[in-house]
Short mmCIF file of C-alpha atoms and ligand atoms in Angstrom, two decimals:
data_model
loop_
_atom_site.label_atom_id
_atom_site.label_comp_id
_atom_site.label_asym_id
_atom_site.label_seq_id
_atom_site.Cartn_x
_atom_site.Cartn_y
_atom_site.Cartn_z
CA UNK A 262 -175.44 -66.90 38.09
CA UNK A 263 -177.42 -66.75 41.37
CA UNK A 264 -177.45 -68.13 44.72
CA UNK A 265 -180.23 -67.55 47.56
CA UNK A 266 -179.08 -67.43 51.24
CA UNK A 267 -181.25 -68.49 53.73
CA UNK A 268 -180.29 -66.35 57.11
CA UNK A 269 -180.97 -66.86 60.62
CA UNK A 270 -184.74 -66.36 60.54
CA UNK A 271 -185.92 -68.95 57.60
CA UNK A 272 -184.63 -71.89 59.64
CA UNK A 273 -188.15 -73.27 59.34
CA UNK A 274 -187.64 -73.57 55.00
CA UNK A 275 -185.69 -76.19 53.87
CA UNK A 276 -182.97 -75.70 51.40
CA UNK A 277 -184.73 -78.44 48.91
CA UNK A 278 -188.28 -76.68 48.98
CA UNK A 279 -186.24 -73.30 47.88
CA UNK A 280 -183.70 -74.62 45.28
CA UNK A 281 -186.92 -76.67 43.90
CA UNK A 282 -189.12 -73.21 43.57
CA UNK A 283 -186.01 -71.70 41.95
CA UNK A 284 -185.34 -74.14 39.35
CA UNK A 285 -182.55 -75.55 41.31
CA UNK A 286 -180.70 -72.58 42.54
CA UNK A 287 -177.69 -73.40 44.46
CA UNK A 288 -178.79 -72.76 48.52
CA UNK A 289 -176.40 -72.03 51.22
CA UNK A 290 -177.61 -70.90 55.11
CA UNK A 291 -175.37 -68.15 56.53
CA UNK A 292 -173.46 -68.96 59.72
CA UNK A 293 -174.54 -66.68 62.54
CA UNK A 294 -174.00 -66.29 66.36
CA UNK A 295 -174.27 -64.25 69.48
CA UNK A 296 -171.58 -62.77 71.01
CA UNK A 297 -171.39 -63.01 74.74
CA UNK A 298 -172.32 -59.45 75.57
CA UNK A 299 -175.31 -59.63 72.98
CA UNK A 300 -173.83 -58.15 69.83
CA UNK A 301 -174.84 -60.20 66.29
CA UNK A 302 -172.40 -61.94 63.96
CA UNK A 303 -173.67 -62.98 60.65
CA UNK A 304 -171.21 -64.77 57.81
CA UNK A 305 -172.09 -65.97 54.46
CA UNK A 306 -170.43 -69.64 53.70
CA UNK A 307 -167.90 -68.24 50.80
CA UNK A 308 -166.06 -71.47 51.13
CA UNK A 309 -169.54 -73.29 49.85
CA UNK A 310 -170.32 -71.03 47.80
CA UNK A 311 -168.74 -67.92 46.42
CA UNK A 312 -171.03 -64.89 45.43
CA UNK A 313 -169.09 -62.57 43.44
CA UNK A 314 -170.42 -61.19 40.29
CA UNK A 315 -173.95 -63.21 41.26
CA UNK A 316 -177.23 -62.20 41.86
CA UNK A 317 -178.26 -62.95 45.70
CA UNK A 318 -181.56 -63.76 47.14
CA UNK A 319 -181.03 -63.21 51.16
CA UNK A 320 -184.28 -65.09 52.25
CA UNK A 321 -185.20 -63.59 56.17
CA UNK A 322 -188.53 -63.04 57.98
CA UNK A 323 -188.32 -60.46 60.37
CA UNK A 324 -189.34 -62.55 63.23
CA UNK A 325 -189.72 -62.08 67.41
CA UNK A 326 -186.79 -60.76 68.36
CA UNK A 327 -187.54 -58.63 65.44
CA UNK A 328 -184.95 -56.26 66.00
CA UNK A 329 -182.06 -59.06 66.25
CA UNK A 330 -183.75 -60.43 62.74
CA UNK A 331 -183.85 -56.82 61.17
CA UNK A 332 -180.02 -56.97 62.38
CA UNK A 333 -178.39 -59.91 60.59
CA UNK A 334 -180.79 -58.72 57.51
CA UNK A 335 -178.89 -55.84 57.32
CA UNK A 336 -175.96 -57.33 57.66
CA UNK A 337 -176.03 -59.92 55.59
CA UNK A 338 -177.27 -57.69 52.77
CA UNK A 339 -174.08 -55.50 53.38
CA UNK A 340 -172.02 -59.20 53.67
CA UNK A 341 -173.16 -60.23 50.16
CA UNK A 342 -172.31 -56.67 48.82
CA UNK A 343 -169.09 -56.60 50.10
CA UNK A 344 -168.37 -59.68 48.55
CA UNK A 345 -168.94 -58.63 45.09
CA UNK A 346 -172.66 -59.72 44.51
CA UNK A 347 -173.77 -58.18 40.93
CA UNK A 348 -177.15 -57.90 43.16
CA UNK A 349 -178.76 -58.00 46.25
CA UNK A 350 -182.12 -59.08 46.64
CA UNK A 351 -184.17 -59.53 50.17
CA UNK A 352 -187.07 -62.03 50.08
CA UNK A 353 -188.64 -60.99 53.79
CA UNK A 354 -191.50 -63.25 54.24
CA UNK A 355 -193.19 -61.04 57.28
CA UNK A 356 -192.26 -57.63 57.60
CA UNK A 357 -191.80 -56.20 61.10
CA UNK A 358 -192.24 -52.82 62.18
CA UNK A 359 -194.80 -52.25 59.08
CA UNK A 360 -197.45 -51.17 61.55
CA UNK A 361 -195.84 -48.09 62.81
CA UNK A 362 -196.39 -46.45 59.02
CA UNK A 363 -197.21 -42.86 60.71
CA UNK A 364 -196.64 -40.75 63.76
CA UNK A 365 -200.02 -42.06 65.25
CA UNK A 366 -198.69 -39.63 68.41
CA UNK A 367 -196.13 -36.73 67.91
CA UNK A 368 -192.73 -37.53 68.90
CA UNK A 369 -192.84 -40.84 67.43
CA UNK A 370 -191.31 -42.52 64.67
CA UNK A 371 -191.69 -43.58 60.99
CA UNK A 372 -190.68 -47.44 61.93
CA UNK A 373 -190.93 -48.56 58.73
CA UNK A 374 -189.66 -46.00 56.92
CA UNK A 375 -186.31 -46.59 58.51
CA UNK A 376 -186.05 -50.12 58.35
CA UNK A 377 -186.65 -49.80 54.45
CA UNK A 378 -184.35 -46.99 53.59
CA UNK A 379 -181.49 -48.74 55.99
CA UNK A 380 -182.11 -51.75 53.64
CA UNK A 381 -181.95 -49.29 50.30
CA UNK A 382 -178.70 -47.80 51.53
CA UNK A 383 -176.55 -51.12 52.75
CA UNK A 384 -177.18 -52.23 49.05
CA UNK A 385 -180.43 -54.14 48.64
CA UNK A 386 -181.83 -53.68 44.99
CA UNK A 387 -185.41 -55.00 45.07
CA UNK A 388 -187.22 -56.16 48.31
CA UNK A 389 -190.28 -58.87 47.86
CA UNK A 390 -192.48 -59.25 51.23
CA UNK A 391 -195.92 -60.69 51.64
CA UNK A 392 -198.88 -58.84 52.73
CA UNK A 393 -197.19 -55.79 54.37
CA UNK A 394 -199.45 -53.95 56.75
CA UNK A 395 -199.34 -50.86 54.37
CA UNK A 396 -198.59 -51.75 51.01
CA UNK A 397 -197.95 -47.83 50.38
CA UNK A 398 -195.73 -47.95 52.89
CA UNK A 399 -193.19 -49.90 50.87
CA UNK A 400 -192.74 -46.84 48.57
CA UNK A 401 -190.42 -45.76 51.55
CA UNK A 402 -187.78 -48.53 50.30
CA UNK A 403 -187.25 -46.41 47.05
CA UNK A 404 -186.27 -49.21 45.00
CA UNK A 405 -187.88 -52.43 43.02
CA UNK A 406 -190.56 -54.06 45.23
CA UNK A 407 -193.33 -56.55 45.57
CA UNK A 408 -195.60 -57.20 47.42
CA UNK A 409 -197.26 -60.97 47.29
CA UNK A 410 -200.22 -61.68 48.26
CA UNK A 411 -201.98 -65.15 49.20
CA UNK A 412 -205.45 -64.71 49.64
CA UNK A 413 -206.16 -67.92 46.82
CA UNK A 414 -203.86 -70.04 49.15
CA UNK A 415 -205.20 -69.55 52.55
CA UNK A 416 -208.45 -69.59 51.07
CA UNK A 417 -208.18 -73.05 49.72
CA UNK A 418 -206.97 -74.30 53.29
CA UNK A 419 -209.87 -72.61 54.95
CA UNK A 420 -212.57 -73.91 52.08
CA UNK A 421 -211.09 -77.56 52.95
CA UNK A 422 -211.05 -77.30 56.89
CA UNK A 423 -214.80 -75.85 56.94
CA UNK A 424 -216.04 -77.32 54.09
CA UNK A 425 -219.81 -77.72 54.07
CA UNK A 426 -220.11 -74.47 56.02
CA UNK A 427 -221.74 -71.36 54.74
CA UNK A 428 -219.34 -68.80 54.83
CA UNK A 429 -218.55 -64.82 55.56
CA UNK A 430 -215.39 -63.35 55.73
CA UNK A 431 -214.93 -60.58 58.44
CA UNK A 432 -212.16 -58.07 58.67
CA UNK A 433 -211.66 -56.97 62.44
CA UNK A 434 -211.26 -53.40 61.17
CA UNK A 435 -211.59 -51.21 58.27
CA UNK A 436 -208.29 -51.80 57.48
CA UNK A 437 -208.22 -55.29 56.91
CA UNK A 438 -210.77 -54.92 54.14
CA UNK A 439 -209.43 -55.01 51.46
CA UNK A 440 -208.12 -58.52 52.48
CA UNK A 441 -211.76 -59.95 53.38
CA UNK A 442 -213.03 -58.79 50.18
CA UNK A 443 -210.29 -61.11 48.48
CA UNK A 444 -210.24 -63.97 50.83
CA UNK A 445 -214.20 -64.14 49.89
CA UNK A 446 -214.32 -63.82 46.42
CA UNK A 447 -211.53 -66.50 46.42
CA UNK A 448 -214.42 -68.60 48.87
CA UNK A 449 -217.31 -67.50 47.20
CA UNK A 450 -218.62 -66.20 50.33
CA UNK A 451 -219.42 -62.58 51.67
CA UNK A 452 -217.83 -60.26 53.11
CA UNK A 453 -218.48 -57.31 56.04
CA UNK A 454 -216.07 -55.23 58.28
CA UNK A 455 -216.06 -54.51 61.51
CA UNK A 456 -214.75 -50.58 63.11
CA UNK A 457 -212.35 -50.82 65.76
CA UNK A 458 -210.45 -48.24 68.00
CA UNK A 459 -207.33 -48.75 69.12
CA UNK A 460 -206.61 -46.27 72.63
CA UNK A 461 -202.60 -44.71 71.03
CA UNK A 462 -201.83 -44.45 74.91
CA UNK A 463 -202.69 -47.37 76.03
CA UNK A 464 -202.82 -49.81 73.85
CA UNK A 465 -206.69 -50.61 74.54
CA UNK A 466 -209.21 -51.76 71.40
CA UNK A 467 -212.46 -51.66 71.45
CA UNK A 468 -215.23 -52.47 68.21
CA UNK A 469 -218.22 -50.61 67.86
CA UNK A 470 -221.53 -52.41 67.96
CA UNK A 471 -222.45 -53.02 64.07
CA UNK A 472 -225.27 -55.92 62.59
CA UNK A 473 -223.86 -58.34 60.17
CA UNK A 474 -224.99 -61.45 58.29
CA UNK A 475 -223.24 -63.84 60.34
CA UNK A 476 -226.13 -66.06 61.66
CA UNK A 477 -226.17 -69.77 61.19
CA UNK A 478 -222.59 -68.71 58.77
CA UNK A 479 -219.21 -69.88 60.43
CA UNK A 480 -217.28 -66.49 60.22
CA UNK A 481 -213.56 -66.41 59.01
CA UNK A 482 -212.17 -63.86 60.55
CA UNK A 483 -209.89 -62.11 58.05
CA UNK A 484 -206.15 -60.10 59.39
CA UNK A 485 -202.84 -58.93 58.06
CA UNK A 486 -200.99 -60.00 61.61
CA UNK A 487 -202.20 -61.94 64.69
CA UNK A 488 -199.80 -60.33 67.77
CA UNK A 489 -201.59 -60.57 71.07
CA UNK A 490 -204.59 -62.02 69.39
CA UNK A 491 -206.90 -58.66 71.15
CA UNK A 492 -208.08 -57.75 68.05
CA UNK A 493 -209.40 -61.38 66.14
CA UNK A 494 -211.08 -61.98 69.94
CA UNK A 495 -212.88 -59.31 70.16
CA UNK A 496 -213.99 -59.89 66.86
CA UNK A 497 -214.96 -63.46 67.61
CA UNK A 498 -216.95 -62.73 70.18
CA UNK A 499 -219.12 -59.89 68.05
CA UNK A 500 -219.97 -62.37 65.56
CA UNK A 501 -220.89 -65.45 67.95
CA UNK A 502 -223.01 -62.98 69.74
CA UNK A 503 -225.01 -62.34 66.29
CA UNK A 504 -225.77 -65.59 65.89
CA UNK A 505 -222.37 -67.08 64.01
CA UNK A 506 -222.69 -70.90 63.95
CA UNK A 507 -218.43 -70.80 64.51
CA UNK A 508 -215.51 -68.75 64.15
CA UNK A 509 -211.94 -69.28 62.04
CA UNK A 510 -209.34 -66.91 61.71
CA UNK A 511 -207.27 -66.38 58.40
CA UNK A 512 -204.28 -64.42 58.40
CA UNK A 513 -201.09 -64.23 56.67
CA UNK A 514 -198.35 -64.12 59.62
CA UNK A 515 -199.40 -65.89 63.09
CA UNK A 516 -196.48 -63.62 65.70
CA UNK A 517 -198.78 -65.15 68.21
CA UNK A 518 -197.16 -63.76 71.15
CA UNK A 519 -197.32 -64.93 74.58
CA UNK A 520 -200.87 -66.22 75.69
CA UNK A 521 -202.74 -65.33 72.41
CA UNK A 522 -203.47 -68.99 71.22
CA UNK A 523 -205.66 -68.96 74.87
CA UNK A 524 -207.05 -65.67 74.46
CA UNK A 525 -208.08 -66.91 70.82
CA UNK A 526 -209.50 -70.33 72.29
CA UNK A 527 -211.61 -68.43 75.71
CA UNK A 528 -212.99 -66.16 72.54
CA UNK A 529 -214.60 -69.25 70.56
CA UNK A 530 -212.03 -69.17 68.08
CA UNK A 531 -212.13 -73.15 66.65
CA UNK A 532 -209.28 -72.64 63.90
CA UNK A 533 -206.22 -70.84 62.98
CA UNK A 534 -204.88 -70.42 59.32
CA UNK A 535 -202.43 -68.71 58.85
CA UNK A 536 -199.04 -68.33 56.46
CA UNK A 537 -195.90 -70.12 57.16
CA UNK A 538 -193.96 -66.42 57.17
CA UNK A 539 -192.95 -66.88 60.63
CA UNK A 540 -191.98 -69.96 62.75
CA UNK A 541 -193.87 -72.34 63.22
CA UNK A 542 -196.51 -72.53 66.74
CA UNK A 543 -198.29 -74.86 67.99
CA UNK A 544 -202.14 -75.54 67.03
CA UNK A 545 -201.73 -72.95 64.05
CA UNK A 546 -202.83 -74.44 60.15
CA UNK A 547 -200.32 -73.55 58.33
CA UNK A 548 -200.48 -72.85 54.65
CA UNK A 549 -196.54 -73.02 53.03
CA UNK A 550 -195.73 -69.30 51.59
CA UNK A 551 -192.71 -69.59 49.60
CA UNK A 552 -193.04 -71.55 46.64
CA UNK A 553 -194.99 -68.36 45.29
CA UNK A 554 -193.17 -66.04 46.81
CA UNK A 555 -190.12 -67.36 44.80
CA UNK A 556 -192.11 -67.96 41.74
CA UNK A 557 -192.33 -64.11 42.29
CA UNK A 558 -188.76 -63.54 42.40
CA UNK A 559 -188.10 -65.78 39.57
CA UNK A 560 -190.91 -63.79 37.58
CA UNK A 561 -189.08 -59.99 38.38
CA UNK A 562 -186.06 -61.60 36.47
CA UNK A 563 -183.93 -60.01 38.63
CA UNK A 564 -182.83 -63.48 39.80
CA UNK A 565 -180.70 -65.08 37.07
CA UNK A 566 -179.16 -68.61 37.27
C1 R5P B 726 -203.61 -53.71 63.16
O1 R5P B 726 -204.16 -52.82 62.51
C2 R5P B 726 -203.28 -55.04 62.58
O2 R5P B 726 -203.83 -55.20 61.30
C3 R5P B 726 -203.74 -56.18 63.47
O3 R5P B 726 -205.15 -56.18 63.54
C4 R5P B 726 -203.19 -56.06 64.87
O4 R5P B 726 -201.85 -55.67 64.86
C5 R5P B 726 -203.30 -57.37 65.60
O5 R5P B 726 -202.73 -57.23 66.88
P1 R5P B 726 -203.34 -57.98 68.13
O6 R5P B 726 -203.42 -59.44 67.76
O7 R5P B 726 -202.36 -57.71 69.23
O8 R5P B 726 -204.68 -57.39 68.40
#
């Protein structure tokens, strides 16, 4: 027997669209509040739905506040243990923190190494996300994991908004190139990168001057994680200034934090696509993530109803 619980940060999914992925799984949403001096409460709905001896999908995206939503993870993974859950399973839809993978600067931190382990040690079995920054990094977790990618999804979305259009898929950096090289087999079209620096102290990114077949080609710019929307602009404006007839962006979460929708807009940026991972902004295309995410889960058969 299984049940999935949908915590704080998957408001945005309805409780149909999950059960319906699942083959009907039962679906509960865990209670949760703030205390008045900040601290988090999390419960899971026992009285709906007990979880003993059950296998338990905790669905949460670690959205803005991301450490509040890495917080009631954590917590509700250690709630559904310590109610007798055979197993614990976290579906996180965007993973925060994933882009601190190395001490870029001494003194610093392995982010993302101690999110996972904390997640290994309060109980959680296997861990399914979609398009972590480093997939490597998800080795830290130590246990099952996936990693789902939706390259064939966003493509369609982008193929039917700028249809007619020849196209070539950019990635803003080296990184992100593996992802434009499936994005554009998935289109059809080519693909390129682009070499950008990012200044460790002070945040600063610059791209070096490189040619690309962009002209008379709307560009889709391809990325793991829009944040202040520095990088895809700076991007944009390369390829428009080599001739690109227009520029999209594709990428699989849209944090879009304060101000980046404008910074994408001043840049000549025409469309956004991105996965529904995190909630929902406005003038973003958004293409729905979880029906294969689950059919994932379901797949692992570590989810048993
Ligand atoms: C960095 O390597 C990531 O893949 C993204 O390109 C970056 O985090 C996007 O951030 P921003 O939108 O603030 O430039």
């Amino acid at each position: 027997l299984a049940v999935v619980v949908l915590g704080p940060q998957a408001w945005w999914f309805s409780e149909e669209e999950v059960s319906e992925a699942l083959g009907g799984a039962p679906v509960v949403r865990a209670g949760h509040k703030d205390f008045p001096d900040g601290e988090t409460y999390v419960r899971l709905p026992l009285e709906l739905r007990d979880v003993k001896g059950e296998d338990v999908l905790v669905v949460q995206s670690l959205a803005p506040p991301q450490d509040k939503s890495v917080w009631q993870l954590l917590l509700l993974v250690e709630a559904a243990v310590g109610a007798g859950a055979r197993s614990v399973l976290a579906l996180v839809p965007y993973l925060a923190y994933a882009r601190q993978d190395k001490r870029f600067l001494p003194g610093e931190p392995v982010s993302v190494k101690v999110l996972l382990k904390s997640l290994a040690a309060f109980g959680a079995r296997a861990l399914f996300t979609i398009d972590a920054h480093s997939p490597k990094s998800l080795e830290h977790f130590g246990g099952y994991y996936e990693n789902v990618l939706l390259f064939d999804e966003l493509a369609k979305a982008v193929a039917s908004g700028e249809g007619g259009w020849e196209l070539a898929v950019i990635a803003p950096d080296a990184g992100a190139l593996e992802r434009a090289k499936a994005l554009a087999e998935a289109l059809g079209a080519s693909y390129d990168y682009l070499e950008k620096y990012r200044d460790r102290l002070t945040g600063e990114v610059k791209v070096k001057p490189k040619a690309l077949s962009v002209r008379g080609k709307v560009v889709v710019i391809a990325d793991d994680v829009i944040s202040t929307g520095g990088t895809v602009a700076l991007a944009a404006r390369s390829v428009l200034e080599q001739g690109a007839e227009g520029v999209v962006v594709a990428a699989s979460h849209a944090l879009m934090a304060e101000g980046a929708f404008a910074k994408l807009s001043e840049a000549g940026v025409k469309a956004v696509y991105a996965l529904d991972t995190l909630p929902p902004k406005e003038g973003v295309r958004y293409v729905k993530c979880l029906k294969p995410s689950l059919r994932r889960v379901a797949l692992s058969g570590l989810f048993k109803l």
